[in-house]
mmCIF file with all atom_site columns, C-alpha atoms in Angstrom:
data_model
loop_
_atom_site.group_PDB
_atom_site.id
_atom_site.type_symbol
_atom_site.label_atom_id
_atom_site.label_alt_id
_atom_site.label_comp_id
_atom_site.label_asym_id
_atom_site.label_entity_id
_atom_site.label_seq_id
_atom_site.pdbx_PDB_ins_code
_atom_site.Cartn_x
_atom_site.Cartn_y
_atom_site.Cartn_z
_atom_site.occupancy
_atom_site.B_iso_or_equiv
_atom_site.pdbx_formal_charge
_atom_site.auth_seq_id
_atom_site.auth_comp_id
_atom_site.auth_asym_id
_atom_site.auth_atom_id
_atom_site.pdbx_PDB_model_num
ATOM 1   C CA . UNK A 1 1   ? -20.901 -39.597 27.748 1.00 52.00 ? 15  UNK A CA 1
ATOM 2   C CA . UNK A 1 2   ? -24.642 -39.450 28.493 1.00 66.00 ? 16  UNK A CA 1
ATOM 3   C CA . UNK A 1 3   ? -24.289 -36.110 30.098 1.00 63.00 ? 17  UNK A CA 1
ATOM 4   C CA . UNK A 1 4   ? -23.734 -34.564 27.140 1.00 69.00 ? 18  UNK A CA 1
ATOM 5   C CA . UNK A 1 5   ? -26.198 -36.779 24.827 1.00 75.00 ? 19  UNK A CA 1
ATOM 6   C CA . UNK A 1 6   ? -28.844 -33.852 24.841 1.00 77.00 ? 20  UNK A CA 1
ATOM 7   C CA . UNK A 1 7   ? -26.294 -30.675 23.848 1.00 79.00 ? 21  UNK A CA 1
ATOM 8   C CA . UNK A 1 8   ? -26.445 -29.772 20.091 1.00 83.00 ? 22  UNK A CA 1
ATOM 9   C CA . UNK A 1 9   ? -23.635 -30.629 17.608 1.00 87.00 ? 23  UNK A CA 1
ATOM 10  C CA . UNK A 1 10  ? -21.609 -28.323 16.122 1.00 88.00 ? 24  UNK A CA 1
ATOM 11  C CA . UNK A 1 11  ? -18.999 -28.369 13.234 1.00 88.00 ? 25  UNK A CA 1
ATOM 12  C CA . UNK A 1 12  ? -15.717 -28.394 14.844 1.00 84.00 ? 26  UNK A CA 1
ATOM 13  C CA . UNK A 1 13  ? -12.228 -27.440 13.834 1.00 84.00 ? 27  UNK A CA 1
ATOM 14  C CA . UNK A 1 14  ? -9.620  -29.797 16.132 1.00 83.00 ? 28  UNK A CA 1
ATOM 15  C CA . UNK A 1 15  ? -6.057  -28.239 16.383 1.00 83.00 ? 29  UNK A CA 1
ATOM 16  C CA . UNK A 1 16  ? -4.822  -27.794 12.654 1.00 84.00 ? 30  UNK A CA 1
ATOM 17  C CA . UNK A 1 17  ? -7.000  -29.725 10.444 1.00 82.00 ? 31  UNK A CA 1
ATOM 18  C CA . UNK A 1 18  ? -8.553  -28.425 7.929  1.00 85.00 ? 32  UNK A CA 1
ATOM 19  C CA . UNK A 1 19  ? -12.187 -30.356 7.894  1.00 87.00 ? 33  UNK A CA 1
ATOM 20  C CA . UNK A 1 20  ? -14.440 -30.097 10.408 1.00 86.00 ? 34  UNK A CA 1
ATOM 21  C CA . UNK A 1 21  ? -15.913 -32.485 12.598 1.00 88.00 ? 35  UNK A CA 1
ATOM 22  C CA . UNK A 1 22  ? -19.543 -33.101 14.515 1.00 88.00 ? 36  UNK A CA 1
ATOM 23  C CA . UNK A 1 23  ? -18.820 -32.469 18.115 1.00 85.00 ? 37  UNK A CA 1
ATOM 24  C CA . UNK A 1 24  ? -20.886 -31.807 21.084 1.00 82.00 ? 38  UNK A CA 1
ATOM 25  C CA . UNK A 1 25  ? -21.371 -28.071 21.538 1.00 80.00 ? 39  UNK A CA 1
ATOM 26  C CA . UNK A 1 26  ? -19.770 -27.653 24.973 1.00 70.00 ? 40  UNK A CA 1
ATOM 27  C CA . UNK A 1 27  ? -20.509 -24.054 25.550 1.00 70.00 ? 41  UNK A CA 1
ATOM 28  C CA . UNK A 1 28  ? -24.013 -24.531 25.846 1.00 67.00 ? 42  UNK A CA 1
ATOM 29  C CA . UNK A 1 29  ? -23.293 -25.629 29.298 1.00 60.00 ? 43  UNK A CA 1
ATOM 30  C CA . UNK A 1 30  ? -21.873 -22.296 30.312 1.00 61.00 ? 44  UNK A CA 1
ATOM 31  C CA . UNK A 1 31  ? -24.921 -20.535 29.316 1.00 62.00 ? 45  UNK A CA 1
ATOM 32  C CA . UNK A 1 32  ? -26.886 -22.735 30.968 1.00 62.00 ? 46  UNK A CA 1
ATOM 33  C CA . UNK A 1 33  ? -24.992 -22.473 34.309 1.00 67.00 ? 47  UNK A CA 1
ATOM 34  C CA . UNK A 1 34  ? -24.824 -17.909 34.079 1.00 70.00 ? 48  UNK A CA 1
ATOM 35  C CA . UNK A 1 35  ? -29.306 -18.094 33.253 1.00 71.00 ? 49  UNK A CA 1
ATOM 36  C CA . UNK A 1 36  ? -29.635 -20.344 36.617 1.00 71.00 ? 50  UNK A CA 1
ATOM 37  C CA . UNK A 1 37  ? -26.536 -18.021 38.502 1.00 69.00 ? 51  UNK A CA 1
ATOM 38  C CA . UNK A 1 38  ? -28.255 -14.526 37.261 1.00 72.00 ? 52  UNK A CA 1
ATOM 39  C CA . UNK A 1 39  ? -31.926 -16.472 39.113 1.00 73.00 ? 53  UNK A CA 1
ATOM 40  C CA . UNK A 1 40  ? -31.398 -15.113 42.723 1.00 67.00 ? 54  UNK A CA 1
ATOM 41  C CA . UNK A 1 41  ? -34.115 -17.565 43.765 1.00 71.00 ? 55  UNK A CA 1
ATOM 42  C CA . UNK A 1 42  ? -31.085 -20.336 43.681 1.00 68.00 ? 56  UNK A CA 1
ATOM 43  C CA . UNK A 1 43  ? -28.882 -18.413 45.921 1.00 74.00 ? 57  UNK A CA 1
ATOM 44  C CA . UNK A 1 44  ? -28.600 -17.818 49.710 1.00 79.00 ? 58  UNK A CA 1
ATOM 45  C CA . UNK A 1 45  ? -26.133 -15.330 50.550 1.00 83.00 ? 59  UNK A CA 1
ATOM 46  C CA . UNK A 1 46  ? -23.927 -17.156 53.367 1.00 88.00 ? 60  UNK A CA 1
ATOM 47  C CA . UNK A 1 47  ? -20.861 -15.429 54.474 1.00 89.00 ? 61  UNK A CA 1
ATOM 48  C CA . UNK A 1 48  ? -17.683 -17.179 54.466 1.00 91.00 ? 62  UNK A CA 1
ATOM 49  C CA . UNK A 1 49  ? -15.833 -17.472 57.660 1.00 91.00 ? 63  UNK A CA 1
ATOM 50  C CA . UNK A 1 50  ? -12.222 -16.718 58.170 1.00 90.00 ? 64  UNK A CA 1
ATOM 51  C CA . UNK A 1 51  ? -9.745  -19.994 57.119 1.00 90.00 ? 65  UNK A CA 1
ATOM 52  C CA . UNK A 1 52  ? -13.233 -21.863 56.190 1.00 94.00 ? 66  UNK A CA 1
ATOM 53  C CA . UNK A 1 53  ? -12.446 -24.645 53.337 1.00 95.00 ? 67  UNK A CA 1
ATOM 54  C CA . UNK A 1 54  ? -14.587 -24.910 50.406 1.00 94.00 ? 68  UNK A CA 1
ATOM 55  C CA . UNK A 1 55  ? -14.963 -28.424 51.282 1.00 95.00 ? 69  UNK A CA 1
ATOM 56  C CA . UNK A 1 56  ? -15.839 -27.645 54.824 1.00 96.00 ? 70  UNK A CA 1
ATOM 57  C CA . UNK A 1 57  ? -18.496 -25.079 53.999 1.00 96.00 ? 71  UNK A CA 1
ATOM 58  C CA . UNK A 1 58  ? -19.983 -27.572 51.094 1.00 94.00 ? 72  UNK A CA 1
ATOM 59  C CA . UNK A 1 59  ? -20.358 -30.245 54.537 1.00 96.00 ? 73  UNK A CA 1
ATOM 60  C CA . UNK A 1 60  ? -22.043 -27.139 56.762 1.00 95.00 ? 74  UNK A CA 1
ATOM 61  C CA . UNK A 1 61  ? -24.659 -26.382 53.946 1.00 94.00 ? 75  UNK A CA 1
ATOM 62  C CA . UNK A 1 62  ? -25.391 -29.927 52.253 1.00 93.00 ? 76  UNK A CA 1
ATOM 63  C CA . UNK A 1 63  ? -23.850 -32.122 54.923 1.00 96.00 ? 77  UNK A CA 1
ATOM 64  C CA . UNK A 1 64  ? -21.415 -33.439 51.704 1.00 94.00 ? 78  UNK A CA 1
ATOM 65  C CA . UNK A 1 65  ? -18.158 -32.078 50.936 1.00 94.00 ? 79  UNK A CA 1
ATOM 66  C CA . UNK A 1 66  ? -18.438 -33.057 47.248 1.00 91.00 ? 80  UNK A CA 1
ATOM 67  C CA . UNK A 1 67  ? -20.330 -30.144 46.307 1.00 89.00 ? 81  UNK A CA 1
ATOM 68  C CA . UNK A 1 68  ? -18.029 -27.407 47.033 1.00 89.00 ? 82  UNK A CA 1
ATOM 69  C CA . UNK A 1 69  ? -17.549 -27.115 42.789 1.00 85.00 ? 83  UNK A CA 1
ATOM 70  C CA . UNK A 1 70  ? -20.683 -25.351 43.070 1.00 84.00 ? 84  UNK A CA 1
ATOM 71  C CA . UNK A 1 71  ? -19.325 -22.526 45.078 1.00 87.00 ? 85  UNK A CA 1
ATOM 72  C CA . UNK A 1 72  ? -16.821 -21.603 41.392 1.00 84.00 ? 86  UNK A CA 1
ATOM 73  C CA . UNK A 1 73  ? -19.506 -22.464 39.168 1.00 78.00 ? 87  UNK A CA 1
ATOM 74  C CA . UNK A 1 74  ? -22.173 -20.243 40.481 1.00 79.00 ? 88  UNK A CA 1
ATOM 75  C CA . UNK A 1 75  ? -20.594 -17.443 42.147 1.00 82.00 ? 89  UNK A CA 1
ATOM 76  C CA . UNK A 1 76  ? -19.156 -15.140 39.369 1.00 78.00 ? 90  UNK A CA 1
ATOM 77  C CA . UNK A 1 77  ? -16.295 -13.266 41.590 1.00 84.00 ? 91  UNK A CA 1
ATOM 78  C CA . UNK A 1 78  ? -15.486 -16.796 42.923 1.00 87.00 ? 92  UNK A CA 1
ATOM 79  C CA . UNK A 1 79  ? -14.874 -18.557 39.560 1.00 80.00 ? 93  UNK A CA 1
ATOM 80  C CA . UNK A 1 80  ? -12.410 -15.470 38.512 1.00 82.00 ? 94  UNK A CA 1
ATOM 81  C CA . UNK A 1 81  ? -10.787 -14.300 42.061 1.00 86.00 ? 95  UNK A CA 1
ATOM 82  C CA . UNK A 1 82  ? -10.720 -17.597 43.743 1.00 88.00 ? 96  UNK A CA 1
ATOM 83  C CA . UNK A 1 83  ? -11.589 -18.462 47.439 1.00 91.00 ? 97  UNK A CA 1
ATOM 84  C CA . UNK A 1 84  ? -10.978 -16.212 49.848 1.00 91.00 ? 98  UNK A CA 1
ATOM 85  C CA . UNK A 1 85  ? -7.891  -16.339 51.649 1.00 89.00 ? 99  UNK A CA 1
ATOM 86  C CA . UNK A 1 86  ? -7.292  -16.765 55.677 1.00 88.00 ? 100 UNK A CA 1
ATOM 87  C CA . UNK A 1 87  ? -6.262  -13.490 57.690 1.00 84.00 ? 101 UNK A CA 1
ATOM 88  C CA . UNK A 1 88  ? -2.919  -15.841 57.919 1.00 86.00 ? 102 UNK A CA 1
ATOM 89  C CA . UNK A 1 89  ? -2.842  -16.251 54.272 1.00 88.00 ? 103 UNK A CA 1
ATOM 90  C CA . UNK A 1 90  ? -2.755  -12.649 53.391 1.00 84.00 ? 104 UNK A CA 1
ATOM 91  C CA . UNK A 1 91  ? -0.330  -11.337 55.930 1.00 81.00 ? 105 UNK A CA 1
ATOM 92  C CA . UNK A 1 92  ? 2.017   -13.796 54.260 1.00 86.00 ? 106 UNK A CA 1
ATOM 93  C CA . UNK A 1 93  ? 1.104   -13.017 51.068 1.00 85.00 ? 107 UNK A CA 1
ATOM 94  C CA . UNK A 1 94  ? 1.441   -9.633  51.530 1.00 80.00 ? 108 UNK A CA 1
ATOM 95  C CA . UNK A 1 95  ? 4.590   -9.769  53.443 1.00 80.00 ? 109 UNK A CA 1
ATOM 96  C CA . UNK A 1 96  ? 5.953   -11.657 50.073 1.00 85.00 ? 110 UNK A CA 1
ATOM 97  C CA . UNK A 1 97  ? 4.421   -9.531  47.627 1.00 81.00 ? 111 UNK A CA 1
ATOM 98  C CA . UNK A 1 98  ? 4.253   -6.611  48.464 1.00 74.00 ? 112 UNK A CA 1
ATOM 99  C CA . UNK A 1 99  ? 6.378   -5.326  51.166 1.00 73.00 ? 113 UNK A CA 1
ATOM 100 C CA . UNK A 1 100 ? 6.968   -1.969  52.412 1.00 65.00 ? 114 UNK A CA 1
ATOM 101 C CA . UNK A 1 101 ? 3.537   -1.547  50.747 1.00 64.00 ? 115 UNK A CA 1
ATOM 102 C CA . UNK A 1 102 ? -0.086  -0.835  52.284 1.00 59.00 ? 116 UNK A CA 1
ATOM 103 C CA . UNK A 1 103 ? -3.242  0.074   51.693 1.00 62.00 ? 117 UNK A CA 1
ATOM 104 C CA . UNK A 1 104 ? -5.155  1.058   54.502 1.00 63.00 ? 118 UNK A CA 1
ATOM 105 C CA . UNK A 1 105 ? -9.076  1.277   54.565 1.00 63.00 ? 119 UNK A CA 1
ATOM 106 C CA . UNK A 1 106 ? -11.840 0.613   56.780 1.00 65.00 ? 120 UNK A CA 1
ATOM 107 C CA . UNK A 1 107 ? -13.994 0.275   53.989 1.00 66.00 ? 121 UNK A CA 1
ATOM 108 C CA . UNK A 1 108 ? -14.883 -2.870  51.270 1.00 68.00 ? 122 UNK A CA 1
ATOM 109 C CA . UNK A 1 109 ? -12.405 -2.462  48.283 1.00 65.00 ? 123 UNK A CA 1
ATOM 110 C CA . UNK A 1 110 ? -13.464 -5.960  46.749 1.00 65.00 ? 124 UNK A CA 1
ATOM 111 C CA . UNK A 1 111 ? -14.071 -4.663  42.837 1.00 69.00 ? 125 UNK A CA 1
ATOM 112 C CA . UNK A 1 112 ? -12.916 -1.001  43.521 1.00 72.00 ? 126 UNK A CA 1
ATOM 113 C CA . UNK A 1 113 ? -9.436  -1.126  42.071 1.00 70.00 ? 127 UNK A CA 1
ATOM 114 C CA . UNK A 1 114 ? -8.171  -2.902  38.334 1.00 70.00 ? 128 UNK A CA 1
ATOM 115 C CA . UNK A 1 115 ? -5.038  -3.855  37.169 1.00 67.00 ? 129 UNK A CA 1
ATOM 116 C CA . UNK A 1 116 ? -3.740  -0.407  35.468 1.00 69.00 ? 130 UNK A CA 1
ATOM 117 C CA . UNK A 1 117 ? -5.941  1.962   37.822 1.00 72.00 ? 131 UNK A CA 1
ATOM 118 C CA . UNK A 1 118 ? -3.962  4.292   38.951 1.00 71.00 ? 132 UNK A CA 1
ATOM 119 C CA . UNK A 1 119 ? -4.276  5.058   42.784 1.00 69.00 ? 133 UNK A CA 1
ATOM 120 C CA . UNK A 1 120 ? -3.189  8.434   44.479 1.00 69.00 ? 134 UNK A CA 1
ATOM 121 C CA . UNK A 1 121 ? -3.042  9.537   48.311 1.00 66.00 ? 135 UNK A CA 1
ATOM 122 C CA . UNK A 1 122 ? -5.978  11.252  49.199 1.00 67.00 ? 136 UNK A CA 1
ATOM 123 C CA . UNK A 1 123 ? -3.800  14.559  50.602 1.00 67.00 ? 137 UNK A CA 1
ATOM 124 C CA . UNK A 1 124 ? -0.694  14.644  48.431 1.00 65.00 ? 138 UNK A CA 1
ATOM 125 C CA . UNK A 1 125 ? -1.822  13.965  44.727 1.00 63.00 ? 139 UNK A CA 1
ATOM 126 C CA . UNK A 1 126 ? 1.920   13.786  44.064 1.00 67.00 ? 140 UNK A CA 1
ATOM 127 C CA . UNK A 1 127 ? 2.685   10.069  45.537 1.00 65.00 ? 141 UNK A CA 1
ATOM 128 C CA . UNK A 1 128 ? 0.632   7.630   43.086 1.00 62.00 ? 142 UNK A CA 1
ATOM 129 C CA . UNK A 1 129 ? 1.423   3.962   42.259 1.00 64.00 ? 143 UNK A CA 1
ATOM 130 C CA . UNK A 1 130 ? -0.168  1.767   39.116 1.00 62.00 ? 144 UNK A CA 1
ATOM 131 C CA . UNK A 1 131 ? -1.681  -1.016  40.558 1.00 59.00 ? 145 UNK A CA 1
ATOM 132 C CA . UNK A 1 132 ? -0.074  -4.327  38.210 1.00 55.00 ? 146 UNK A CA 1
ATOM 133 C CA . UNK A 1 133 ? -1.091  -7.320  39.878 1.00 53.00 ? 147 UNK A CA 1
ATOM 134 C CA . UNK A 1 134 ? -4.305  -9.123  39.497 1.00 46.00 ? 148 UNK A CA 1
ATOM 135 C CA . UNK A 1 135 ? -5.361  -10.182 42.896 1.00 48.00 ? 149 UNK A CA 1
ATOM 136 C CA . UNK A 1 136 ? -6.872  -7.349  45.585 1.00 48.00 ? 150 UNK A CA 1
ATOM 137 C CA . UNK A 1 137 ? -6.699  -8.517  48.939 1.00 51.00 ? 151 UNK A CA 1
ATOM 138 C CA . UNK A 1 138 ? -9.704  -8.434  51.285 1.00 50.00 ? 152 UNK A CA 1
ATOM 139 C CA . UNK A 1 139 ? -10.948 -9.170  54.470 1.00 48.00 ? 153 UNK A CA 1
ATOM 140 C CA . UNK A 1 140 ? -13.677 -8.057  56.603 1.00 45.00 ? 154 UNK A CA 1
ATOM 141 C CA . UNK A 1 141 ? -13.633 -7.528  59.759 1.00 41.00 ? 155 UNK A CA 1
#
């Protein structure tokens, strides 16, 4: 493919074979993508409405919905969390995943808590939980 015609070769070990190949060395791309993404000159912080589409905010920005892959590629928390779900979205999620469960805060959490943190009331240290799932729901109001 000619987009890849200027990345180096590499040896390459496919599956279980036991002699190497010349391939394309596809990580370069990666580290090409985090220099430009840790260059704030290529960013403008936009805040990302409530039920908004990555699609849809690709068309407000660049008046074309086919760049909405650049959302994931640049935007660390993005590419690992996903897109940010709908007020909707989480009280149904929640209602499914957690019930008889809450967390309660009027402040951001996003990148506060980890899976294995453990998290105690603030008044009685003796009512604690392990937190075991991967995805920390957010929204701000």
């Amino acid at each position: 493919m000619p987009f890849f015609r200027n990345f180096p070769i590499t040896n390459y070990r496919f599956g279980e074979e036991n002699a190497s190949a010349l391939f394309q060395d596809l990580t370069t791309y990666i580290d090409i993508i985090d220099q430009i993404a840790n260059d704030g000159s290529f960013y403008e912080t936009t805040f990302i409405q409530d039920g908004v589409r990555p699609d849809v905010l690709s068309y407000e920005l660049y008046q074309t919905a086919n760049l909405y892959w650049t959302f994931f590629l640049l935007n660390h928390t993005l590419r690992y969390q996903g897109w940010p779900m709908s007020s909707a979205e989480v009280y149904d999620y929640a209602k499914v995943y957690y019930p008889n469960t809450v967390i309660r805060s009027d402040a951001t959490m996003h990148g506060e808590f980890y899976i294995g943190d453990i998290v105690a009331d603030r008044v009685n240290f003796d009512e604690f939980g392990t937190l075991f799932k991967g995805r920390i729901l957010e929204k701000s109001y």
